[in-house]
PDB file of C-alpha atoms in Angstrom:
ATOM      1  CA  MET A 109      34.268 158.280  -2.209  1.00 67.00           C
ATOM      2  CA  LYS A 110      30.662 157.571  -1.221  1.00 73.00           C
ATOM      3  CA  ASP A 111      29.365 159.133   1.985  1.00 73.00           C
ATOM      4  CA  ARG A 112      28.629 156.322   4.408  1.00 81.00           C
ATOM      5  CA  GLU A 113      26.653 156.270   7.656  1.00 87.00           C
ATOM      6  CA  SER A 114      28.581 153.148   8.716  1.00 93.00           C
ATOM      7  CA  LEU A 115      32.258 153.059   9.679  1.00 96.00           C
ATOM      8  CA  ASN A 116      32.597 149.440   8.563  1.00 97.00           C
ATOM      9  CA  LEU A 117      31.113 150.224   5.143  1.00 96.00           C
ATOM     10  CA  TYR A 118      33.862 152.851   4.779  1.00 96.00           C
ATOM     11  CA  PHE A 119      36.433 150.080   5.427  1.00 97.00           C
ATOM     12  CA  GLN A 120      34.651 147.792   2.969  1.00 97.00           C
ATOM     13  CA  ASP A 121      34.609 150.457   0.230  1.00 96.00           C
ATOM     14  CA  ALA A 122      38.258 151.408   0.845  1.00 97.00           C
ATOM     15  CA  ILE A 123      39.447 147.820   0.360  1.00 98.00           C
ATOM     16  CA  ARG A 124      37.288 147.160  -2.700  1.00 97.00           C
ATOM     17  CA  ASP A 125      38.146 150.478  -4.389  1.00 96.00           C
ATOM     18  CA  ASN A 126      41.918 150.328  -3.727  1.00 97.00           C
ATOM     19  CA  TRP A 127      42.439 146.569  -4.082  1.00 97.00           C
ATOM     20  CA  ASP A 128      45.903 146.650  -5.677  1.00 97.00           C
ATOM     21  CA  LEU A 129      47.243 149.840  -4.055  1.00 97.00           C
ATOM     22  CA  PRO A 130      49.705 149.791  -1.127  1.00 97.00           C
ATOM     23  CA  ALA A 131      47.930 150.229   2.207  1.00 97.00           C
ATOM     24  CA  LEU A 132      50.324 149.680   5.131  1.00 98.00           C
ATOM     25  CA  THR A 133      54.116 149.702   5.352  1.00 97.00           C
ATOM     26  CA  ASP A 134      56.253 149.143   8.428  1.00 96.00           C
ATOM     27  CA  PHE A 135      58.872 151.803   7.683  1.00 93.00           C
ATOM     28  CA  GLY A 136      61.967 149.994   6.468  1.00 88.00           C
ATOM     29  CA  GLY A 137      60.016 146.726   6.207  1.00 92.00           C
ATOM     30  CA  ALA A 138      57.290 144.946   4.274  1.00 93.00           C
ATOM     31  CA  THR A 139      54.269 146.502   2.557  1.00 96.00           C
ATOM     32  CA  LEU A 140      50.692 145.195   2.599  1.00 97.00           C
ATOM     33  CA  THR A 141      48.341 146.128  -0.241  1.00 98.00           C
ATOM     34  CA  TYR A 142      44.644 146.625   0.436  1.00 98.00           C
ATOM     35  CA  LYS A 143      44.186 143.140  -1.049  1.00 97.00           C
ATOM     36  CA  ASP A 144      46.685 141.690   1.457  1.00 98.00           C
ATOM     37  CA  VAL A 145      44.894 143.428   4.322  1.00 98.00           C
ATOM     38  CA  ALA A 146      41.564 141.995   3.135  1.00 98.00           C
ATOM     39  CA  ARG A 147      42.918 138.425   3.110  1.00 97.00           C
ATOM     40  CA  LYS A 148      44.379 138.766   6.608  1.00 98.00           C
ATOM     41  CA  ILE A 149      41.114 140.239   7.892  1.00 98.00           C
ATOM     42  CA  ALA A 150      39.173 137.364   6.300  1.00 98.00           C
ATOM     43  CA  LYS A 151      41.390 134.840   8.104  1.00 97.00           C
ATOM     44  CA  LEU A 152      40.974 136.707  11.400  1.00 98.00           C
ATOM     45  CA  HIS A 153      37.177 136.635  10.951  1.00 98.00           C
ATOM     46  CA  LEU A 154      37.315 132.871  10.348  1.00 97.00           C
ATOM     47  CA  LEU A 155      39.475 132.431  13.455  1.00 97.00           C
ATOM     48  CA  TYR A 156      36.922 134.350  15.525  1.00 97.00           C
ATOM     49  CA  GLN A 157      34.015 132.452  14.029  1.00 97.00           C
ATOM     50  CA  GLU A 158      35.523 128.969  14.404  1.00 96.00           C
ATOM     51  CA  SER A 159      36.688 129.578  17.998  1.00 95.00           C
ATOM     52  CA  GLY A 160      33.282 130.801  19.193  1.00 94.00           C
ATOM     53  CA  ILE A 161      33.991 134.533  19.467  1.00 96.00           C
ATOM     54  CA  ARG A 162      30.770 136.387  18.656  1.00 96.00           C
ATOM     55  CA  PRO A 163      29.931 139.964  17.639  1.00 96.00           C
ATOM     56  CA  GLY A 164      29.895 142.033  20.806  1.00 96.00           C
ATOM     57  CA  ASP A 165      32.672 140.006  22.485  1.00 97.00           C
ATOM     58  CA  LYS A 166      35.740 141.971  23.593  1.00 97.00           C
ATOM     59  CA  VAL A 167      39.184 141.539  22.001  1.00 98.00           C
ATOM     60  CA  VAL A 168      42.245 143.159  23.588  1.00 97.00           C
ATOM     61  CA  LEU A 169      44.921 144.623  21.293  1.00 98.00           C
ATOM     62  CA  CYS A 170      48.167 145.388  23.118  1.00 97.00           C
ATOM     63  CA  ALA A 171      51.236 145.950  20.943  1.00 96.00           C
ATOM     64  CA  LYS A 172      53.529 148.597  19.492  1.00 96.00           C
ATOM     65  CA  ASN A 173      52.560 150.373  16.267  1.00 95.00           C
ATOM     66  CA  SER A 174      52.755 148.099  13.221  1.00 97.00           C
ATOM     67  CA  SER A 175      50.888 147.161  10.068  1.00 97.00           C
ATOM     68  CA  MET A 176      49.490 144.089  11.796  1.00 97.00           C
ATOM     69  CA  TRP A 177      48.189 146.250  14.657  1.00 98.00           C
ATOM     70  CA  CYS A 178      46.074 148.051  12.051  1.00 98.00           C
ATOM     71  CA  VAL A 179      44.928 144.760  10.505  1.00 98.00           C
ATOM     72  CA  ALA A 180      43.872 143.431  13.926  1.00 98.00           C
ATOM     73  CA  PHE A 181      42.014 146.639  14.771  1.00 98.00           C
ATOM     74  CA  ILE A 182      40.085 146.882  11.488  1.00 98.00           C
ATOM     75  CA  GLY A 183      39.523 143.116  11.417  1.00 98.00           C
ATOM     76  CA  THR A 184      37.957 143.135  14.875  1.00 98.00           C
ATOM     77  CA  LEU A 185      35.606 146.048  14.156  1.00 98.00           C
ATOM     78  CA  THR A 186      34.531 144.663  10.785  1.00 98.00           C
ATOM     79  CA  TYR A 187      33.631 141.363  12.474  1.00 98.00           C
ATOM     80  CA  GLY A 188      31.397 143.202  14.938  1.00 97.00           C
ATOM     81  CA  ALA A 189      33.503 142.465  18.021  1.00 98.00           C
ATOM     82  CA  VAL A 190      34.529 145.207  20.465  1.00 98.00           C
ATOM     83  CA  ILE A 191      38.182 146.253  20.294  1.00 98.00           C
ATOM     84  CA  VAL A 192      40.074 147.111  23.500  1.00 97.00           C
ATOM     85  CA  PRO A 193      43.372 148.829  22.587  1.00 96.00           C
ATOM     86  CA  ILE A 194      45.872 148.983  25.460  1.00 95.00           C
ATOM     87  CA  LEU A 195      49.081 151.016  25.329  1.00 92.00           C
ATOM     88  CA  ALA A 196      52.092 148.742  24.957  1.00 92.00           C
ATOM     89  CA  ASP A 197      54.117 150.672  27.562  1.00 89.00           C
ATOM     90  CA  PHE A 198      51.648 149.997  30.388  1.00 90.00           C
ATOM     91  CA  LYS A 199      53.059 147.880  33.227  1.00 91.00           C
ATOM     92  CA  ALA A 200      52.264 144.167  33.178  1.00 93.00           C
ATOM     93  CA  ASP A 201      49.989 144.270  36.246  1.00 91.00           C
ATOM     94  CA  ASN A 202      47.949 147.100  34.693  1.00 90.00           C
ATOM     95  CA  ILE A 203      47.621 145.252  31.354  1.00 93.00           C
ATOM     96  CA  GLN A 204      46.459 142.110  33.152  1.00 94.00           C
ATOM     97  CA  HIS A 205      43.975 144.123  35.222  1.00 92.00           C
ATOM     98  CA  LEU A 206      42.538 145.741  32.055  1.00 93.00           C
ATOM     99  CA  ILE A 207      42.190 142.380  30.272  1.00 95.00           C
ATOM    100  CA  ASN A 208      40.126 141.159  33.215  1.00 94.00           C
ATOM    101  CA  HIS A 209      38.233 144.430  33.664  1.00 93.00           C
ATOM    102  CA  SER A 210      37.135 144.470  30.014  1.00 94.00           C
ATOM    103  CA  ASP A 211      35.977 140.800  30.085  1.00 95.00           C
ATOM    104  CA  ALA A 212      38.144 140.172  27.015  1.00 96.00           C
ATOM    105  CA  ARG A 213      37.711 136.834  25.226  1.00 96.00           C
ATOM    106  CA  LEU A 214      40.956 137.037  23.241  1.00 97.00           C
ATOM    107  CA  ALA A 215      44.226 138.964  23.428  1.00 97.00           C
ATOM    108  CA  ILE A 216      46.143 140.000  20.299  1.00 98.00           C
ATOM    109  CA  ILE A 217      49.444 140.982  21.808  1.00 97.00           C
ATOM    110  CA  ASP A 218      53.207 141.437  21.418  1.00 97.00           C
ATOM    111  CA  GLU A 219      55.018 138.267  22.452  1.00 96.00           C
ATOM    112  CA  ASN A 220      57.358 140.080  24.861  1.00 95.00           C
ATOM    113  CA  ILE A 221      54.368 141.683  26.623  1.00 96.00           C
ATOM    114  CA  TRP A 222      52.578 138.339  26.955  1.00 97.00           C
ATOM    115  CA  GLU A 223      55.660 136.773  28.581  1.00 95.00           C
ATOM    116  CA  ASP A 224      55.239 139.088  31.582  1.00 95.00           C
ATOM    117  CA  LEU A 225      51.583 138.165  32.161  1.00 95.00           C
ATOM    118  CA  ASN A 226      50.071 135.296  34.143  1.00 93.00           C
ATOM    119  CA  PRO A 227      47.622 133.317  31.946  1.00 92.00           C
ATOM    120  CA  ASP A 228      46.026 131.697  35.004  1.00 91.00           C
ATOM    121  CA  GLY A 229      45.076 135.121  36.324  1.00 91.00           C
ATOM    122  CA  MET A 230      42.926 136.088  33.294  1.00 92.00           C
ATOM    123  CA  ARG A 231      39.689 134.225  33.777  1.00 86.00           C
ATOM    124  CA  THR A 232      37.708 135.294  30.683  1.00 89.00           C
ATOM    125  CA  LEU A 233      40.378 134.702  28.021  1.00 94.00           C
ATOM    126  CA  LEU A 234      40.077 131.850  25.560  1.00 94.00           C
ATOM    127  CA  GLY A 235      43.689 132.509  24.629  1.00 95.00           C
ATOM    128  CA  ALA A 236      46.271 134.887  23.197  1.00 97.00           C
ATOM    129  CA  ILE A 237      47.689 135.227  19.672  1.00 97.00           C
ATOM    130  CA  SER A 238      50.733 137.116  18.433  1.00 97.00           C
ATOM    131  CA  VAL A 239      50.075 140.431  16.702  1.00 97.00           C
ATOM    132  CA  ARG A 240      53.004 139.688  14.385  1.00 95.00           C
ATOM    133  CA  ASP A 241      51.408 136.774  12.504  1.00 94.00           C
ATOM    134  CA  PHE A 242      48.375 135.672  14.589  1.00 95.00           C
ATOM    135  CA  SER A 243      50.299 132.584  15.743  1.00 95.00           C
ATOM    136  CA  MET A 244      49.151 130.951  18.980  1.00 96.00           C
ATOM    137  CA  LEU A 245      50.798 132.149  22.202  1.00 96.00           C
ATOM    138  CA  HIS A 246      48.473 130.484  24.701  1.00 95.00           C
ATOM    139  CA  SER A 247      45.142 128.696  24.760  1.00 94.00           C
ATOM    140  CA  ASN A 248      43.194 126.325  26.985  1.00 85.00           C
ATOM    141  CA  ASP A 249      40.350 126.206  24.447  1.00 92.00           C
ATOM    142  CA  GLU A 250      40.279 123.323  21.973  1.00 94.00           C
ATOM    143  CA  LYS A 251      38.174 125.203  19.403  1.00 95.00           C
ATOM    144  CA  LEU A 252      40.664 128.080  19.296  1.00 95.00           C
ATOM    145  CA  ILE A 253      43.616 125.690  18.999  1.00 95.00           C
ATOM    146  CA  HIS A 254      41.923 123.755  16.189  1.00 95.00           C
ATOM    147  CA  ALA A 255      40.877 126.943  14.357  1.00 95.00           C
ATOM    148  CA  ARG A 256      44.387 128.407  14.415  1.00 95.00           C
ATOM    149  CA  ARG A 257      46.046 125.131  13.451  1.00 95.00           C
ATOM    150  CA  HIS A 258      43.756 124.647  10.426  1.00 96.00           C
ATOM    151  CA  LEU A 259      43.199 128.303   9.492  1.00 96.00           C
ATOM    152  CA  ASN A 260      44.651 128.120   5.967  1.00 95.00           C
ATOM    153  CA  GLU A 261      42.634 124.976   5.267  1.00 96.00           C
ATOM    154  CA  ILE A 262      39.440 126.651   6.546  1.00 96.00           C
ATOM    155  CA  PHE A 263      40.174 129.720   4.398  1.00 96.00           C
ATOM    156  CA  GLY A 264      40.640 127.507   1.336  1.00 95.00           C
ATOM    157  CA  ARG A 265      37.298 125.794   1.910  1.00 95.00           C
ATOM    158  CA  ARG A 266      35.496 129.109   2.397  1.00 95.00           C
ATOM    159  CA  TYR A 267      37.005 130.644  -0.765  1.00 95.00           C
ATOM    160  CA  PRO A 268      37.700 127.638  -3.049  1.00 93.00           C
ATOM    161  CA  ASP A 269      38.269 129.607  -6.274  1.00 88.00           C
ATOM    162  CA  ARG A 270      39.961 132.825  -5.277  1.00 92.00           C
ATOM    163  CA  PHE A 271      39.458 135.688  -2.853  1.00 95.00           C
ATOM    164  CA  THR A 272      38.000 138.721  -4.673  1.00 96.00           C
ATOM    165  CA  PRO A 273      36.767 142.225  -3.773  1.00 96.00           C
ATOM    166  CA  GLU A 274      33.196 140.866  -3.861  1.00 96.00           C
ATOM    167  CA  ASP A 275      34.106 138.587  -0.939  1.00 96.00           C
ATOM    168  CA  VAL A 276      34.762 141.639   1.249  1.00 97.00           C
ATOM    169  CA  VAL A 277      31.446 141.951   3.099  1.00 97.00           C
ATOM    170  CA  TYR A 278      31.612 143.380   6.607  1.00 97.00           C
ATOM    171  CA  HIS A 279      29.407 143.755   9.655  1.00 96.00           C
ATOM    172  CA  ILE A 280      27.181 146.840   9.211  1.00 95.00           C
ATOM    173  CA  ASP A 281      27.384 148.802  12.433  1.00 95.00           C
ATOM    174  CA  THR A 282      24.748 151.021  14.024  1.00 94.00           C
ATOM    175  CA  LYS A 283      25.537 154.401  15.548  1.00 94.00           C
ATOM    176  CA  GLU A 284      24.889 153.451  19.180  1.00 96.00           C
ATOM    177  CA  GLU A 285      26.569 150.033  18.962  1.00 97.00           C
ATOM    178  CA  LEU A 286      29.623 149.647  21.199  1.00 97.00           C
ATOM    179  CA  CYS A 287      32.804 149.406  19.139  1.00 96.00           C
ATOM    180  CA  LEU A 288      35.714 150.315  21.416  1.00 97.00           C
ATOM    181  CA  ILE A 289      36.741 150.533  25.073  1.00 96.00           C
ATOM    182  CA  SER A 290      39.493 153.108  25.550  1.00 94.00           C
ATOM    183  CA  TYR A 291      41.549 153.101  28.750  1.00 91.00           C
ATOM    184  CA  THR A 292      43.290 156.200  30.078  1.00 78.00           C
ATOM    185  CA  SER A 293      46.957 156.275  30.974  1.00 70.00           C
ATOM    186  CA  GLY A 294      46.086 155.684  34.639  1.00 61.00           C
ATOM    187  CA  SER A 295      47.850 158.656  36.222  1.00 62.00           C
ATOM    188  CA  THR A 296      45.807 158.091  39.414  1.00 63.00           C
ATOM    189  CA  GLY A 297      45.595 154.384  40.210  1.00 66.00           C
ATOM    190  CA  PHE A 298      44.433 151.920  37.566  1.00 67.00           C
ATOM    191  CA  SER A 299      43.257 153.137  34.160  1.00 75.00           C
ATOM    192  CA  LYS A 300      39.633 154.201  33.682  1.00 80.00           C
ATOM    193  CA  GLY A 301      37.662 152.787  30.745  1.00 87.00           C
ATOM    194  CA  VAL A 302      35.572 154.817  28.303  1.00 92.00           C
ATOM    195  CA  MET A 303      32.961 152.950  26.232  1.00 95.00           C
ATOM    196  CA  LEU A 304      32.752 154.423  22.718  1.00 96.00           C
ATOM    197  CA  PRO A 305      29.938 153.704  20.250  1.00 97.00           C
ATOM    198  CA  TYR A 306      30.531 153.599  16.492  1.00 96.00           C
ATOM    199  CA  ARG A 307      29.157 157.127  16.038  1.00 96.00           C
ATOM    200  CA  SER A 308      32.057 158.469  18.114  1.00 95.00           C
ATOM    201  CA  LEU A 309      34.709 157.125  15.739  1.00 95.00           C
ATOM    202  CA  TRP A 310      32.571 157.664  12.636  1.00 96.00           C
ATOM    203  CA  SER A 311      31.896 161.351  13.360  1.00 95.00           C
ATOM    204  CA  ASN A 312      35.593 162.124  13.878  1.00 94.00           C
ATOM    205  CA  VAL A 313      36.593 160.206  10.763  1.00 94.00           C
ATOM    206  CA  GLN A 314      33.847 161.979   8.782  1.00 94.00           C
ATOM    207  CA  PHE A 315      35.140 165.384   9.930  1.00 94.00           C
ATOM    208  CA  CYS A 316      38.695 164.445   8.880  1.00 92.00           C
ATOM    209  CA  ILE A 317      37.553 163.168   5.481  1.00 91.00           C
ATOM    210  CA  GLU A 318      35.766 166.468   4.835  1.00 91.00           C
ATOM    211  CA  ASN A 319      38.584 168.720   6.060  1.00 91.00           C
ATOM    212  CA  ILE A 320      41.836 166.901   5.189  1.00 88.00           C
ATOM    213  CA  PRO A 321      41.679 166.297   1.423  1.00 86.00           C
ATOM    214  CA  THR A 322      43.838 163.429   0.150  1.00 89.00           C
ATOM    215  CA  GLY A 323      43.622 160.937  -2.686  1.00 88.00           C
ATOM    216  CA  PRO A 324      44.345 157.228  -3.196  1.00 92.00           C
ATOM    217  CA  GLY A 325      48.057 156.474  -3.010  1.00 92.00           C
ATOM    218  CA  ASP A 326      49.000 159.646  -1.101  1.00 93.00           C
ATOM    219  CA  GLY A 327      51.689 159.003   1.521  1.00 94.00           C
ATOM    220  CA  VAL A 328      51.127 159.378   5.263  1.00 94.00           C
ATOM    221  CA  VAL A 329      53.708 158.933   8.051  1.00 94.00           C
ATOM    222  CA  CYS A 330      52.163 157.414  11.194  1.00 94.00           C
ATOM    223  CA  MET A 331      54.229 158.293  14.256  1.00 91.00           C
ATOM    224  CA  LEU A 332      51.694 158.797  17.076  1.00 90.00           C
ATOM    225  CA  PRO A 333      50.632 155.863  19.314  1.00 91.00           C
ATOM    226  CA  LEU A 334      47.750 154.054  17.600  1.00 94.00           C
ATOM    227  CA  ALA A 335      46.257 153.071  20.956  1.00 92.00           C
ATOM    228  CA  HIS A 336      45.566 156.799  21.543  1.00 89.00           C
ATOM    229  CA  MET A 337      42.359 158.048  19.935  1.00 90.00           C
ATOM    230  CA  TYR A 338      44.035 161.003  18.187  1.00 90.00           C
ATOM    231  CA  GLY A 339      46.750 158.942  16.512  1.00 90.00           C
ATOM    232  CA  LEU A 340      44.219 156.230  15.709  1.00 94.00           C
ATOM    233  CA  THR A 341      41.783 158.588  13.970  1.00 94.00           C
ATOM    234  CA  ILE A 342      44.205 160.905  12.165  1.00 92.00           C
ATOM    235  CA  ASP A 343      47.076 158.561  11.359  1.00 92.00           C
ATOM    236  CA  MET A 344      45.247 155.306  10.583  1.00 96.00           C
ATOM    237  CA  LEU A 345      41.447 155.335  10.219  1.00 96.00           C
ATOM    238  CA  ARG A 346      41.103 158.408   7.987  1.00 95.00           C
ATOM    239  CA  PRO A 347      44.029 157.642   5.641  1.00 95.00           C
ATOM    240  CA  PHE A 348      43.074 153.975   5.304  1.00 97.00           C
ATOM    241  CA  ILE A 349      39.496 154.870   4.409  1.00 96.00           C
ATOM    242  CA  CYS A 350      40.786 157.426   1.868  1.00 95.00           C
ATOM    243  CA  GLY A 351      43.015 154.877   0.124  1.00 96.00           C
ATOM    244  CA  ASN A 352      46.258 156.453   1.363  1.00 96.00           C
ATOM    245  CA  HIS A 353      49.556 154.587   1.801  1.00 96.00           C
ATOM    246  CA  ILE A 354      50.325 154.593   5.544  1.00 96.00           C
ATOM    247  CA  HIS A 355      53.994 154.322   6.537  1.00 96.00           C
ATOM    248  CA  ILE A 356      54.210 153.275  10.194  1.00 96.00           C
ATOM    249  CA  LEU A 357      57.206 154.144  12.372  1.00 93.00           C
ATOM    250  CA  THR A 358      57.592 150.975  14.431  1.00 90.00           C
ATOM    251  CA  ARG A 359      60.416 152.411  16.558  1.00 84.00           C
ATOM    252  CA  THR A 360      60.593 155.457  18.824  1.00 80.00           C
ATOM    253  CA  PRO A 361      60.265 158.433  16.435  1.00 79.00           C
ATOM    254  CA  SER A 362      63.695 160.059  16.805  1.00 80.00           C
ATOM    255  CA  PRO A 363      64.436 163.158  14.674  1.00 79.00           C
ATOM    256  CA  ARG A 364      66.735 161.091  12.417  1.00 83.00           C
ATOM    257  CA  ILE A 365      64.075 158.445  11.712  1.00 87.00           C
ATOM    258  CA  ILE A 366      61.362 161.067  11.208  1.00 86.00           C
ATOM    259  CA  MET A 367      63.421 163.113   8.753  1.00 86.00           C
ATOM    260  CA  GLU A 368      64.394 159.937   6.891  1.00 89.00           C
ATOM    261  CA  ALA A 369      60.703 158.968   6.653  1.00 91.00           C
ATOM    262  CA  PHE A 370      59.666 162.431   5.451  1.00 89.00           C
ATOM    263  CA  ALA A 371      62.374 162.395   2.764  1.00 90.00           C
ATOM    264  CA  LYS A 372      61.280 158.985   1.491  1.00 92.00           C
ATOM    265  CA  VAL A 373      57.479 159.238   1.801  1.00 92.00           C
ATOM    266  CA  HIS A 374      56.883 162.946   0.987  1.00 92.00           C
ATOM    267  CA  PRO A 375      53.750 162.851   3.172  1.00 90.00           C
ATOM    268  CA  ARG A 376      50.626 164.670   2.010  1.00 84.00           C
ATOM    269  CA  TYR A 377      50.278 166.115   5.511  1.00 84.00           C
ATOM    270  CA  ILE A 378      52.080 165.747   8.854  1.00 85.00           C
ATOM    271  CA  VAL A 379      50.409 165.130  12.207  1.00 85.00           C
ATOM    272  CA  THR A 380      52.595 165.149  15.290  1.00 84.00           C
ATOM    273  CA  VAL A 381      52.971 166.622  18.786  1.00 83.00           C
ATOM    274  CA  PRO A 382      54.995 169.692  19.886  1.00 87.00           C
ATOM    275  CA  LEU A 383      57.684 167.603  21.604  1.00 84.00           C
ATOM    276  CA  ILE A 384      58.682 165.905  18.333  1.00 81.00           C
ATOM    277  CA  ILE A 385      58.758 169.212  16.430  1.00 83.00           C
ATOM    278  CA  GLU A 386      60.936 170.677  19.200  1.00 87.00           C
ATOM    279  CA  LYS A 387      63.376 167.750  18.906  1.00 83.00           C
ATOM    280  CA  ILE A 388      63.654 168.238  15.144  1.00 82.00           C
ATOM    281  CA  ILE A 389      64.249 171.982  15.519  1.00 86.00           C
ATOM    282  CA  ARG A 390      66.873 171.508  18.242  1.00 86.00           C
ATOM    283  CA  THR A 391      68.818 168.781  16.429  1.00 83.00           C
ATOM    284  CA  ARG A 392      68.390 169.821  12.780  1.00 78.00           C
ATOM    285  CA  VAL A 393      67.418 173.493  12.498  1.00 84.00           C
ATOM    286  CA  PHE A 394      69.335 175.253  15.297  1.00 87.00           C
ATOM    287  CA  PRO A 395      72.726 173.736  14.303  1.00 86.00           C
ATOM    288  CA  MET A 396      72.225 175.080  10.778  1.00 85.00           C
ATOM    289  CA  LEU A 397      71.388 178.554  12.076  1.00 87.00           C
ATOM    290  CA  GLU A 398      74.394 178.592  14.394  1.00 86.00           C
ATOM    291  CA  LYS A 399      76.903 177.792  11.615  1.00 83.00           C
ATOM    292  CA  PRO A 400      78.957 180.809  10.518  1.00 79.00           C
ATOM    293  CA  LEU A 401      78.140 181.874   6.966  1.00 70.00           C
TER     294      LEU A 401
END
């Protein structure tokens, strides 16, 4: 792996170098290769471009952990837009407040979360698309509607022969450029926003690359919330850049699901929180110790 001073060049290299390897799997569901991720990102970039979203515009991402959450996150950064991840378990009024507070131009969101929001109360939004397949949930903007309706046709015109690794060319970020607005859990009133430049994510990813050695194809189990910076950096950004195969737990990580994932994936390393370890010990280890020999 080449050392890069740009986070987006790391994404670009990872996709080109691991084109046919598995990248993202919703545990118990479908798998996306790095090639599949690249095609979905290319379509998302065309959607942004055709609907008038420009580098520097804010895009909200509010959904549970999934492969498509990762695609939306990487796709937004590599376009040069600013990603605004919001925890999916926030209350509807808080989510709506944060969409307005961040001046978001587009929301990529779980359909059930969108149903609880009031579109008329979000003044800056061009519209909202589903995180599941980027289908249209709401729009008052004709350019966005047209772009989404004709997205496959636009993609075909842009890449008339076939889509290759050489077509993966991403926005080259600078260290002080804004890339992400992170909102706290809002324990006192509404959430507070933290504006993070690219160097903030890059430096943490660089540290992980240097200190957590893994190789292309190594398995990783992603169980922490991706909208939190720790889970995002350790469980998604670093392994994706290193060519790892990320298995995402899309449901609440119960001890049974976690142990099933570990047995199937044989992860290269495990990153979790004490509460989950305690649950595993109480439900799996202690009963074994208490059995009479």
